[in-house]
mmCIF file of C-alpha atoms and ligand atoms in Angstrom:
data_model
loop_
_atom_site.group_PDB
_atom_site.id
_atom_site.type_symbol
_atom_site.label_atom_id
_atom_site.label_comp_id
_atom_site.label_asym_id
_atom_site.label_seq_id
_atom_site.Cartn_x
_atom_site.Cartn_y
_atom_site.Cartn_z
ATOM 1 C CA UNK Q 1 -0.032 -0.009 -0.040
ATOM 2 C CA UNK Q 2 1.532 3.312 -0.988
ATOM 3 C CA UNK Q 3 1.900 5.613 2.028
ATOM 4 C CA UNK Q 4 -0.385 8.578 2.244
ATOM 5 C CA UNK Q 5 1.211 11.993 2.730
ATOM 6 C CA UNK Q 6 3.415 11.916 5.880
ATOM 7 C CA UNK Q 7 4.222 8.284 5.266
ATOM 8 C CA UNK Q 8 3.047 5.369 7.403
ATOM 9 C CA UNK Q 9 6.116 3.264 7.694
ATOM 10 C CA UNK Q 10 7.558 0.236 9.483
ATOM 11 C CA UNK Q 11 9.730 1.439 12.351
ATOM 12 C CA UNK Q 12 13.433 1.100 11.930
ATOM 13 C CA UNK Q 13 16.465 2.716 10.345
ATOM 14 C CA UNK Q 14 15.777 5.576 7.948
ATOM 15 C CA UNK Q 15 12.190 5.606 9.271
ATOM 16 C CA UNK Q 16 11.597 2.126 7.854
ATOM 17 C CA UNK Q 17 10.012 0.795 4.632
ATOM 18 C CA UNK Q 18 6.633 2.152 3.481
ATOM 19 C CA UNK Q 19 3.798 -0.284 4.377
ATOM 20 C CA UNK Q 20 2.752 -2.514 1.591
ATOM 21 C CA UNK Q 21 -0.498 -4.444 1.593
ATOM 22 C CA UNK Q 22 -3.864 -4.314 -0.180
ATOM 23 C CA UNK Q 23 -6.137 -1.825 1.560
ATOM 24 C CA UNK Q 24 -9.655 -3.134 1.279
ATOM 25 C CA UNK Q 25 -10.908 -0.234 3.449
ATOM 26 C CA UNK Q 26 -9.912 2.804 1.303
ATOM 27 C CA UNK Q 27 -12.824 5.171 0.852
ATOM 28 C CA UNK Q 28 -15.232 2.654 2.340
ATOM 29 C CA UNK Q 29 -18.177 3.211 4.774
ATOM 30 C CA UNK Q 30 -18.029 1.162 8.038
ATOM 31 C CA UNK Q 31 -21.701 0.883 8.872
ATOM 32 C CA UNK Q 32 -22.273 -2.714 9.851
ATOM 33 C CA UNK Q 33 -20.220 -5.738 10.774
ATOM 34 C CA UNK Q 34 -22.453 -7.646 8.225
ATOM 35 C CA UNK Q 35 -20.342 -5.819 5.573
ATOM 36 C CA UNK Q 36 -17.008 -6.926 7.010
ATOM 37 C CA UNK Q 37 -15.250 -10.134 5.971
ATOM 38 C CA UNK Q 38 -12.783 -12.105 8.085
ATOM 39 C CA UNK Q 39 -9.960 -10.805 5.854
ATOM 40 C CA UNK Q 40 -11.141 -7.231 6.550
ATOM 41 C CA UNK Q 41 -11.060 -7.802 10.249
ATOM 42 C CA UNK Q 42 -7.660 -9.488 10.121
ATOM 43 C CA UNK Q 43 -6.230 -6.647 8.161
ATOM 44 C CA UNK Q 44 -7.291 -4.153 10.947
ATOM 45 C CA UNK Q 45 -5.934 -6.516 13.617
ATOM 46 C CA UNK Q 46 -2.510 -6.938 12.014
ATOM 47 C CA UNK Q 47 -2.136 -3.198 11.581
ATOM 48 C CA UNK Q 48 -3.287 -2.632 15.153
ATOM 49 C CA UNK Q 49 -0.717 -5.203 16.319
ATOM 50 C CA UNK Q 50 1.944 -3.122 14.530
ATOM 51 C CA UNK Q 51 0.731 0.089 16.188
ATOM 52 C CA UNK Q 52 0.673 -1.584 19.645
ATOM 53 C CA UNK Q 53 4.165 -3.070 19.289
ATOM 54 C CA UNK Q 54 5.499 0.189 17.746
ATOM 55 C CA UNK Q 55 6.716 -1.756 14.631
ATOM 56 C CA UNK Q 56 4.420 0.468 12.541
ATOM 57 C CA UNK Q 57 4.374 4.200 12.769
ATOM 58 C CA UNK Q 58 1.117 5.981 11.605
ATOM 59 C CA UNK Q 59 1.856 9.340 13.259
ATOM 60 C CA UNK Q 60 1.539 12.202 10.742
ATOM 61 C CA UNK Q 61 0.111 9.803 8.013
ATOM 62 C CA UNK Q 62 -3.218 11.786 7.826
ATOM 63 C CA UNK Q 63 -1.703 15.284 7.667
ATOM 64 C CA UNK Q 64 -3.903 17.459 5.484
ATOM 65 C CA UNK Q 65 -6.947 15.331 6.167
ATOM 66 C CA UNK Q 66 -10.122 16.307 8.097
ATOM 67 C CA UNK Q 67 -12.014 13.930 10.290
ATOM 68 C CA UNK Q 68 -15.492 14.996 11.493
ATOM 69 C CA UNK Q 69 -16.878 13.563 14.705
ATOM 70 C CA UNK Q 70 -20.655 13.988 14.904
ATOM 71 C CA UNK Q 71 -21.889 12.583 18.204
ATOM 72 C CA UNK Q 72 -25.599 13.065 18.841
ATOM 73 C CA UNK Q 73 -25.550 10.824 21.905
ATOM 74 C CA UNK Q 74 -23.358 10.679 25.034
ATOM 75 C CA UNK Q 75 -19.907 9.089 24.593
ATOM 76 C CA UNK Q 76 -16.649 8.936 26.530
ATOM 77 C CA UNK Q 77 -14.459 6.133 25.155
ATOM 78 C CA UNK Q 78 -15.626 6.164 21.511
ATOM 79 C CA UNK Q 79 -15.401 9.956 21.082
ATOM 80 C CA UNK Q 80 -12.092 10.380 22.892
ATOM 81 C CA UNK Q 81 -10.405 7.504 21.231
ATOM 82 C CA UNK Q 82 -11.435 8.616 17.706
ATOM 83 C CA UNK Q 83 -10.477 12.167 18.619
ATOM 84 C CA UNK Q 84 -6.981 11.227 19.946
ATOM 85 C CA UNK Q 85 -6.490 8.770 17.149
ATOM 86 C CA UNK Q 86 -7.290 11.297 14.386
ATOM 87 C CA UNK Q 87 -5.088 14.029 16.074
ATOM 88 C CA UNK Q 88 -2.156 11.692 16.481
ATOM 89 C CA UNK Q 89 -2.277 10.704 12.882
ATOM 90 C CA UNK Q 90 -2.031 14.428 12.140
ATOM 91 C CA UNK Q 91 -5.587 14.904 10.889
ATOM 92 C CA UNK Q 92 -7.679 18.084 11.695
ATOM 93 C CA UNK Q 93 -10.764 17.290 13.719
ATOM 94 C CA UNK Q 94 -14.151 18.980 13.324
ATOM 95 C CA UNK Q 95 -16.489 17.990 16.113
ATOM 96 C CA UNK Q 96 -20.074 18.246 17.096
ATOM 97 C CA UNK Q 97 -20.187 16.631 20.526
ATOM 98 C CA UNK Q 98 -22.873 18.417 22.430
ATOM 99 C CA UNK Q 99 -26.014 18.476 20.181
ATOM 100 C CA UNK Q 100 -27.535 21.077 22.635
ATOM 101 C CA UNK Q 101 -25.174 23.667 21.420
ATOM 102 C CA UNK Q 102 -25.283 22.941 17.715
ATOM 103 C CA UNK Q 103 -28.164 23.549 15.294
ATOM 104 C CA UNK Q 104 -29.304 19.962 15.928
ATOM 105 C CA UNK Q 105 -31.062 21.493 19.002
ATOM 106 C CA UNK Q 106 -32.895 23.770 16.621
ATOM 107 C CA UNK Q 107 -34.213 20.896 14.611
ATOM 108 C CA UNK Q 108 -31.505 20.603 11.895
ATOM 109 C CA UNK Q 109 -31.840 17.277 10.126
ATOM 110 C CA UNK Q 110 -29.130 14.727 9.883
ATOM 111 C CA UNK Q 111 -29.157 15.144 6.082
ATOM 112 C CA UNK Q 112 -28.385 18.848 6.421
ATOM 113 C CA UNK Q 113 -25.743 18.293 9.133
ATOM 114 C CA UNK Q 114 -23.912 15.764 6.972
ATOM 115 C CA UNK Q 115 -24.078 17.916 3.811
ATOM 116 C CA UNK Q 116 -22.796 20.898 5.715
ATOM 117 C CA UNK Q 117 -19.901 19.043 7.283
ATOM 118 C CA UNK Q 118 -18.948 17.636 3.928
ATOM 119 C CA UNK Q 119 -19.072 21.121 2.498
ATOM 120 C CA UNK Q 120 -16.409 22.189 5.019
ATOM 121 C CA UNK Q 121 -14.089 19.720 3.489
ATOM 122 C CA UNK Q 122 -14.300 16.768 5.879
ATOM 123 C CA UNK Q 123 -12.701 13.561 4.456
ATOM 124 C CA UNK Q 124 -14.765 11.234 6.627
ATOM 125 C CA UNK Q 125 -17.480 11.440 9.274
ATOM 126 C CA UNK Q 126 -17.575 9.357 12.430
ATOM 127 C CA UNK Q 127 -21.231 9.355 13.466
ATOM 128 C CA UNK Q 128 -23.042 8.375 16.671
ATOM 129 C CA UNK Q 129 -26.792 8.745 16.561
ATOM 130 C CA UNK Q 130 -29.834 7.487 18.567
ATOM 131 C CA UNK Q 131 -31.699 6.247 15.509
ATOM 132 C CA UNK Q 132 -31.366 2.805 13.973
ATOM 133 C CA UNK Q 133 -30.394 3.251 10.374
ATOM 134 C CA UNK Q 134 -28.762 6.665 10.909
ATOM 135 C CA UNK Q 135 -25.278 5.583 9.812
ATOM 136 C CA UNK Q 136 -26.682 3.825 6.710
ATOM 137 C CA UNK Q 137 -28.701 6.912 5.850
ATOM 138 C CA UNK Q 138 -25.696 9.166 6.309
ATOM 139 C CA UNK Q 139 -23.579 6.828 4.112
ATOM 140 C CA UNK Q 140 -26.191 7.034 1.358
ATOM 141 C CA UNK Q 141 -26.249 10.851 1.733
ATOM 142 C CA UNK Q 142 -22.584 11.632 1.899
ATOM 143 C CA UNK Q 143 -19.956 11.125 -0.762
ATOM 144 C CA UNK Q 144 -17.222 10.707 1.923
ATOM 145 C CA UNK Q 145 -16.853 7.565 4.113
ATOM 146 C CA UNK Q 146 -19.100 7.250 7.161
ATOM 147 C CA UNK Q 147 -17.884 5.355 10.244
ATOM 148 C CA UNK Q 148 -20.692 4.196 12.468
ATOM 149 C CA UNK Q 149 -19.826 4.945 16.078
ATOM 150 C CA UNK Q 150 -23.122 3.620 17.320
ATOM 151 C CA UNK Q 151 -26.626 3.698 15.593
ATOM 152 C CA UNK Q 152 -29.324 3.375 18.202
ATOM 153 C CA UNK Q 153 -29.616 -0.169 19.398
ATOM 154 C CA UNK Q 154 -28.644 -1.468 16.013
ATOM 155 C CA UNK Q 155 -24.863 -1.684 15.685
ATOM 156 C CA UNK Q 156 -21.493 -0.434 16.881
ATOM 157 C CA UNK Q 157 -19.018 -2.003 14.404
ATOM 158 C CA UNK Q 158 -15.764 -0.336 15.702
ATOM 159 C CA UNK Q 159 -16.511 -1.615 19.132
ATOM 160 C CA UNK Q 160 -16.872 -5.156 17.733
ATOM 161 C CA UNK Q 161 -13.522 -4.753 15.984
ATOM 162 C CA UNK Q 162 -11.814 -3.791 19.213
ATOM 163 C CA UNK Q 163 -13.615 -6.530 21.164
ATOM 164 C CA UNK Q 164 -12.512 -9.223 18.679
ATOM 165 C CA UNK Q 165 -8.985 -7.717 18.591
ATOM 166 C CA UNK Q 166 -8.905 -8.033 22.442
ATOM 167 C CA UNK Q 167 -10.011 -11.688 22.323
ATOM 168 C CA UNK Q 168 -7.418 -12.467 19.723
ATOM 169 C CA UNK Q 169 -4.659 -10.739 21.518
ATOM 170 C CA UNK Q 170 -5.500 -12.400 24.892
ATOM 171 C CA UNK Q 171 -6.294 -15.924 23.650
ATOM 172 C CA UNK Q 172 -4.244 -15.976 20.426
ATOM 173 C CA UNK Q 173 -7.287 -16.910 18.283
ATOM 174 C CA UNK Q 174 -10.926 -16.286 17.657
ATOM 175 C CA UNK Q 175 -11.882 -19.579 16.017
ATOM 176 C CA UNK Q 176 -13.415 -21.936 18.496
ATOM 177 C CA UNK Q 177 -14.006 -19.311 21.148
ATOM 178 C CA UNK Q 178 -16.828 -19.971 23.613
ATOM 179 C CA UNK Q 179 -18.340 -16.732 24.689
ATOM 180 C CA UNK Q 180 -21.059 -15.907 27.088
ATOM 181 C CA UNK Q 181 -22.934 -12.672 26.436
ATOM 182 C CA UNK Q 182 -24.699 -11.467 29.567
ATOM 183 C CA UNK Q 183 -27.112 -8.606 30.348
ATOM 184 C CA UNK Q 184 -29.104 -6.514 27.935
ATOM 185 C CA UNK Q 185 -28.738 -8.414 24.662
ATOM 186 C CA UNK Q 186 -31.891 -6.884 23.214
ATOM 187 C CA UNK Q 187 -31.143 -3.117 23.284
ATOM 188 C CA UNK Q 188 -27.301 -3.343 23.373
ATOM 189 C CA UNK Q 189 -25.806 -2.356 19.970
ATOM 190 C CA UNK Q 190 -22.423 -3.894 20.753
ATOM 191 C CA UNK Q 191 -23.985 -7.335 20.855
ATOM 192 C CA UNK Q 192 -25.260 -7.608 17.279
ATOM 193 C CA UNK Q 193 -21.964 -6.138 15.908
ATOM 194 C CA UNK Q 194 -19.903 -8.566 17.966
ATOM 195 C CA UNK Q 195 -22.134 -11.527 16.982
ATOM 196 C CA UNK Q 196 -21.858 -10.690 13.183
ATOM 197 C CA UNK Q 197 -18.119 -10.390 13.399
ATOM 198 C CA UNK Q 198 -17.703 -13.609 15.402
ATOM 199 C CA UNK Q 199 -19.825 -15.380 12.776
ATOM 200 C CA UNK Q 200 -16.813 -14.878 10.395
ATOM 201 C CA UNK Q 201 -14.759 -17.292 12.530
ATOM 202 C CA UNK Q 202 -15.260 -21.073 12.707
ATOM 203 C CA UNK Q 203 -16.334 -23.135 15.674
ATOM 204 C CA UNK Q 204 -17.526 -20.170 17.694
ATOM 205 C CA UNK Q 205 -20.077 -20.967 20.453
ATOM 206 C CA UNK Q 206 -22.284 -18.184 21.949
ATOM 207 C CA UNK Q 207 -24.175 -18.462 25.137
ATOM 208 C CA UNK Q 208 -26.902 -15.742 25.421
ATOM 209 C CA UNK Q 209 -27.343 -15.183 29.204
ATOM 210 C CA UNK Q 210 -30.328 -12.851 29.768
ATOM 211 C CA UNK Q 211 -33.899 -12.886 31.201
ATOM 212 C CA UNK Q 212 -36.429 -13.470 28.400
ATOM 213 C CA UNK Q 213 -37.211 -9.727 28.086
ATOM 214 C CA UNK Q 214 -33.609 -8.915 27.383
ATOM 215 C CA UNK Q 215 -32.788 -11.844 25.155
ATOM 216 C CA UNK Q 216 -31.022 -11.355 21.799
ATOM 217 C CA UNK Q 217 -33.147 -10.046 18.958
ATOM 218 C CA UNK Q 218 -34.495 -12.527 16.458
ATOM 219 C CA UNK Q 219 -32.759 -10.908 13.438
ATOM 220 C CA UNK Q 220 -29.360 -11.458 15.124
ATOM 221 C CA UNK Q 221 -30.158 -15.072 16.110
ATOM 222 C CA UNK Q 222 -31.353 -15.809 12.591
ATOM 223 C CA UNK Q 223 -28.228 -14.360 11.058
ATOM 224 C CA UNK Q 224 -26.055 -16.531 13.276
ATOM 225 C CA UNK Q 225 -28.109 -19.714 12.771
ATOM 226 C CA UNK Q 226 -27.931 -19.307 9.004
ATOM 227 C CA UNK Q 227 -24.137 -19.207 9.271
ATOM 228 C CA UNK Q 228 -23.950 -22.275 11.502
ATOM 229 C CA UNK Q 229 -22.846 -20.579 14.674
ATOM 230 C CA UNK Q 230 -23.678 -22.648 17.743
ATOM 231 C CA UNK Q 231 -26.062 -20.896 20.179
ATOM 232 C CA UNK Q 232 -27.617 -21.460 23.484
ATOM 233 C CA UNK Q 233 -29.953 -19.305 25.533
ATOM 234 C CA UNK Q 234 -29.468 -19.294 29.220
ATOM 235 C CA UNK Q 235 -31.687 -17.496 31.766
ATOM 236 C CA UNK Q 236 -31.826 -19.233 35.189
ATOM 237 C CA UNK Q 237 -29.137 -18.586 37.761
ATOM 238 C CA UNK Q 238 -28.390 -22.298 38.194
ATOM 239 C CA UNK Q 239 -27.914 -22.712 34.485
ATOM 240 C CA UNK Q 240 -25.495 -19.736 34.426
ATOM 241 C CA UNK Q 241 -23.352 -21.417 37.053
ATOM 242 C CA UNK Q 242 -23.481 -24.599 35.047
ATOM 243 C CA UNK Q 243 -22.244 -22.957 31.787
ATOM 244 C CA UNK Q 244 -19.571 -20.756 33.493
ATOM 245 C CA UNK Q 245 -16.832 -23.541 33.232
ATOM 246 C CA UNK Q 246 -17.426 -23.827 29.533
ATOM 247 C CA UNK Q 247 -16.606 -20.166 28.761
ATOM 248 C CA UNK Q 248 -13.372 -18.485 27.482
ATOM 249 C CA UNK Q 249 -14.923 -15.104 27.674
ATOM 250 C CA UNK Q 250 -17.850 -13.498 29.530
ATOM 251 C CA UNK Q 251 -18.966 -10.393 27.731
ATOM 252 C CA UNK Q 252 -21.110 -8.249 30.053
ATOM 253 C CA UNK Q 253 -23.448 -5.381 28.962
ATOM 254 C CA UNK Q 254 -25.229 -2.563 30.765
ATOM 255 C CA UNK Q 255 -29.003 -2.593 30.796
ATOM 256 C CA UNK Q 256 -29.744 0.140 28.260
ATOM 257 C CA UNK Q 257 -32.218 2.107 30.388
ATOM 258 C CA UNK Q 258 -32.466 4.954 27.759
ATOM 259 C CA UNK Q 259 -33.705 2.460 25.011
ATOM 260 C CA UNK Q 260 -36.591 0.943 26.884
ATOM 261 C CA UNK Q 261 -39.938 1.857 25.293
ATOM 262 C CA UNK Q 262 -41.580 1.416 28.704
ATOM 263 C CA UNK Q 263 -39.988 2.392 31.990
ATOM 264 C CA UNK Q 264 -41.947 -0.251 33.921
ATOM 265 C CA UNK Q 265 -40.251 -2.922 31.838
ATOM 266 C CA UNK Q 266 -36.929 -1.460 32.899
ATOM 267 C CA UNK Q 267 -37.899 -1.635 36.468
ATOM 268 C CA UNK Q 268 -38.708 -5.299 36.086
ATOM 269 C CA UNK Q 269 -35.342 -6.319 34.666
ATOM 270 C CA UNK Q 270 -32.847 -3.823 36.327
ATOM 271 C CA UNK Q 271 -30.272 -5.623 38.454
ATOM 272 C CA UNK Q 272 -31.141 -9.016 36.854
ATOM 273 C CA UNK Q 273 -27.601 -10.278 37.096
ATOM 274 C CA UNK Q 274 -24.464 -9.094 38.788
ATOM 275 C CA UNK Q 275 -21.068 -10.411 37.740
ATOM 276 C CA UNK Q 276 -18.951 -10.666 41.002
ATOM 277 C CA UNK Q 277 -16.117 -12.704 42.389
ATOM 278 C CA UNK Q 278 -18.645 -15.368 43.568
ATOM 279 C CA UNK Q 279 -19.956 -15.963 40.073
ATOM 280 C CA UNK Q 280 -16.449 -16.107 38.648
ATOM 281 C CA UNK Q 281 -15.548 -18.748 41.148
ATOM 282 C CA UNK Q 282 -17.601 -21.115 38.946
ATOM 283 C CA UNK Q 283 -15.534 -20.298 35.871
ATOM 284 C CA UNK Q 284 -12.083 -21.468 34.624
ATOM 285 C CA UNK Q 285 -9.262 -19.389 36.043
ATOM 286 C CA UNK Q 286 -8.376 -18.202 32.569
ATOM 287 C CA UNK Q 287 -11.892 -16.750 31.766
ATOM 288 C CA UNK Q 288 -11.730 -13.174 30.533
ATOM 289 C CA UNK Q 289 -14.431 -10.731 31.596
ATOM 290 C CA UNK Q 290 -15.157 -8.004 28.912
ATOM 291 C CA UNK Q 291 -17.507 -5.046 29.005
ATOM 292 C CA UNK Q 292 -17.840 -2.184 26.429
ATOM 293 C CA UNK Q 293 -18.298 0.167 29.454
ATOM 294 C CA UNK Q 294 -19.825 2.227 31.006
ATOM 295 C CA UNK Q 295 -20.833 -0.159 33.705
ATOM 296 C CA UNK Q 296 -23.597 0.578 36.177
ATOM 297 C CA UNK Q 297 -24.202 -2.222 38.725
ATOM 298 C CA UNK Q 298 -23.913 -5.337 36.515
ATOM 299 C CA UNK Q 299 -20.195 -5.682 37.087
ATOM 300 C CA UNK Q 300 -18.943 -5.450 40.547
ATOM 301 C CA UNK Q 301 -15.751 -3.362 41.134
ATOM 302 C CA UNK Q 302 -14.371 -6.319 43.130
ATOM 303 C CA UNK Q 303 -13.695 -7.999 39.761
ATOM 304 C CA UNK Q 304 -11.246 -5.131 38.831
ATOM 305 C CA UNK Q 305 -8.457 -6.695 40.942
ATOM 306 C CA UNK Q 306 -8.808 -10.199 39.428
ATOM 307 C CA UNK Q 307 -6.737 -11.359 36.447
ATOM 308 C CA UNK Q 308 -10.024 -12.129 34.709
ATOM 309 C CA UNK Q 309 -10.778 -8.423 34.268
ATOM 310 C CA UNK Q 310 -9.929 -7.667 30.620
ATOM 311 C CA UNK Q 311 -12.262 -4.542 30.244
ATOM 312 C CA UNK Q 312 -9.818 -1.756 30.901
ATOM 313 C CA UNK Q 313 -7.332 -3.281 28.444
ATOM 314 C CA UNK Q 314 -10.249 -3.779 25.984
ATOM 315 C CA UNK Q 315 -11.083 -0.030 26.264
ATOM 316 C CA UNK Q 316 -7.376 0.854 25.813
ATOM 317 C CA UNK Q 317 -7.273 -1.165 22.603
ATOM 318 C CA UNK Q 318 -9.872 1.278 21.103
ATOM 319 C CA UNK Q 319 -7.134 3.789 20.505
ATOM 320 C CA UNK Q 320 -4.605 1.837 18.358
ATOM 321 C CA UNK Q 321 -7.525 0.000 16.657
ATOM 322 C CA UNK Q 322 -9.216 3.283 15.655
ATOM 323 C CA UNK Q 323 -5.933 4.798 14.548
ATOM 324 C CA UNK Q 324 -5.489 1.812 12.242
ATOM 325 C CA UNK Q 325 -9.065 2.011 10.994
ATOM 326 C CA UNK Q 326 -8.855 5.731 10.241
ATOM 327 C CA UNK Q 327 -5.534 5.216 8.497
ATOM 328 C CA UNK Q 328 -7.064 2.533 6.261
ATOM 329 C CA UNK Q 329 -10.290 4.246 5.488
ATOM 330 C CA UNK Q 330 -8.550 7.520 4.558
ATOM 331 C CA UNK Q 331 -5.553 5.804 2.908
ATOM 332 C CA UNK Q 332 -5.082 4.751 -0.671
ATOM 333 C CA UNK Q 333 -6.229 1.494 -2.059
ATOM 334 C CA UNK Q 334 -2.708 0.170 -2.692
HETATM 335 C C1 LIG G 1 -21.403 1.331 24.472
HETATM 336 C C2 LIG G 1 -22.336 2.052 23.535
HETATM 337 O O1 LIG G 1 -22.366 3.280 23.486
HETATM 338 O O2 LIG G 1 -23.087 1.363 22.891
HETATM 339 N N1 LIG G 1 -20.371 2.109 24.982
HETATM 340 C C3 LIG G 1 -19.249 2.200 24.169
HETATM 341 O O3 LIG G 1 -19.312 2.685 23.094
HETATM 342 N N2 LIG G 1 -18.050 1.739 24.728
HETATM 343 C C4 LIG G 1 -22.133 0.575 25.604
HETATM 344 C C5 LIG G 1 -23.203 1.246 26.421
HETATM 345 O O4 LIG G 1 -23.513 2.367 26.323
HETATM 346 O O5 LIG G 1 -23.691 0.508 27.273
#
């Protein structure tokens, strides 16, 4: 892949050799993990490995580019990691982070916001929006790439990439992984994206651990079944203890209070499960606990001191992974 201006290179004498590989991401929208192949994911992972180990240097490679961050929903990790990633690659950042102080508060449409940001010369837009379909709509509207940073309860593909990257870097593989997904599987957008990406790997087994009201959506389950992913639904506490020893990873999610159509339903399921040291005592010692964060009360802070706690490392991986992704999307095809 020819380096973009500023030159992403392997580290080493004389700044190292320019990177050479086929860039399947150049100019592409990242809207759904349904659009990503195993090869796509592996390309991002190998570049991220290079960034993490310092064998690849991307600093300055996006000089002269403009990355727009439009966040119409609260965010800590996703916004900050995209911001720091874009800046450290040398890009300029345009951002709408507080919709209350932009024209969105006056009723400006997503169409108009996207068109206007494009008009200011943005080279790509990272979009977080409460509506399902918002990222796809923006991608159809804009002529520059759209990176979905969360579209309602629908998808969160860059989170799934960093989740799978974390699994691969901790276990050494994704094929054959046995993962329990626990909590709000119905309204969480990280769950569908993670499921779609995991379906690209072979021998994966997923345990959906949630009360019936929060079980995974039919469309997700269907997609996985059609691709031969082994699934099991688990609800009862006894059954959770029984499956714990089978798991390599336990992926915990927050109950998405803000997405419940009916607050009384939320009251019925809040606090359904808590992952604590007692529950983990049923698991293998190597089990990794993941969480996209923020957590509320579903993951006890007592887990933080255990070697099972992977979630802070998982969050940290967001930075090198998003650097790699921005580099690829804004780079040349090679
Ligand atoms: C998640 C999100 O926004 O979907 N957070 C994140 O991006 N790391 C999870 C959540 O809000 O529960």
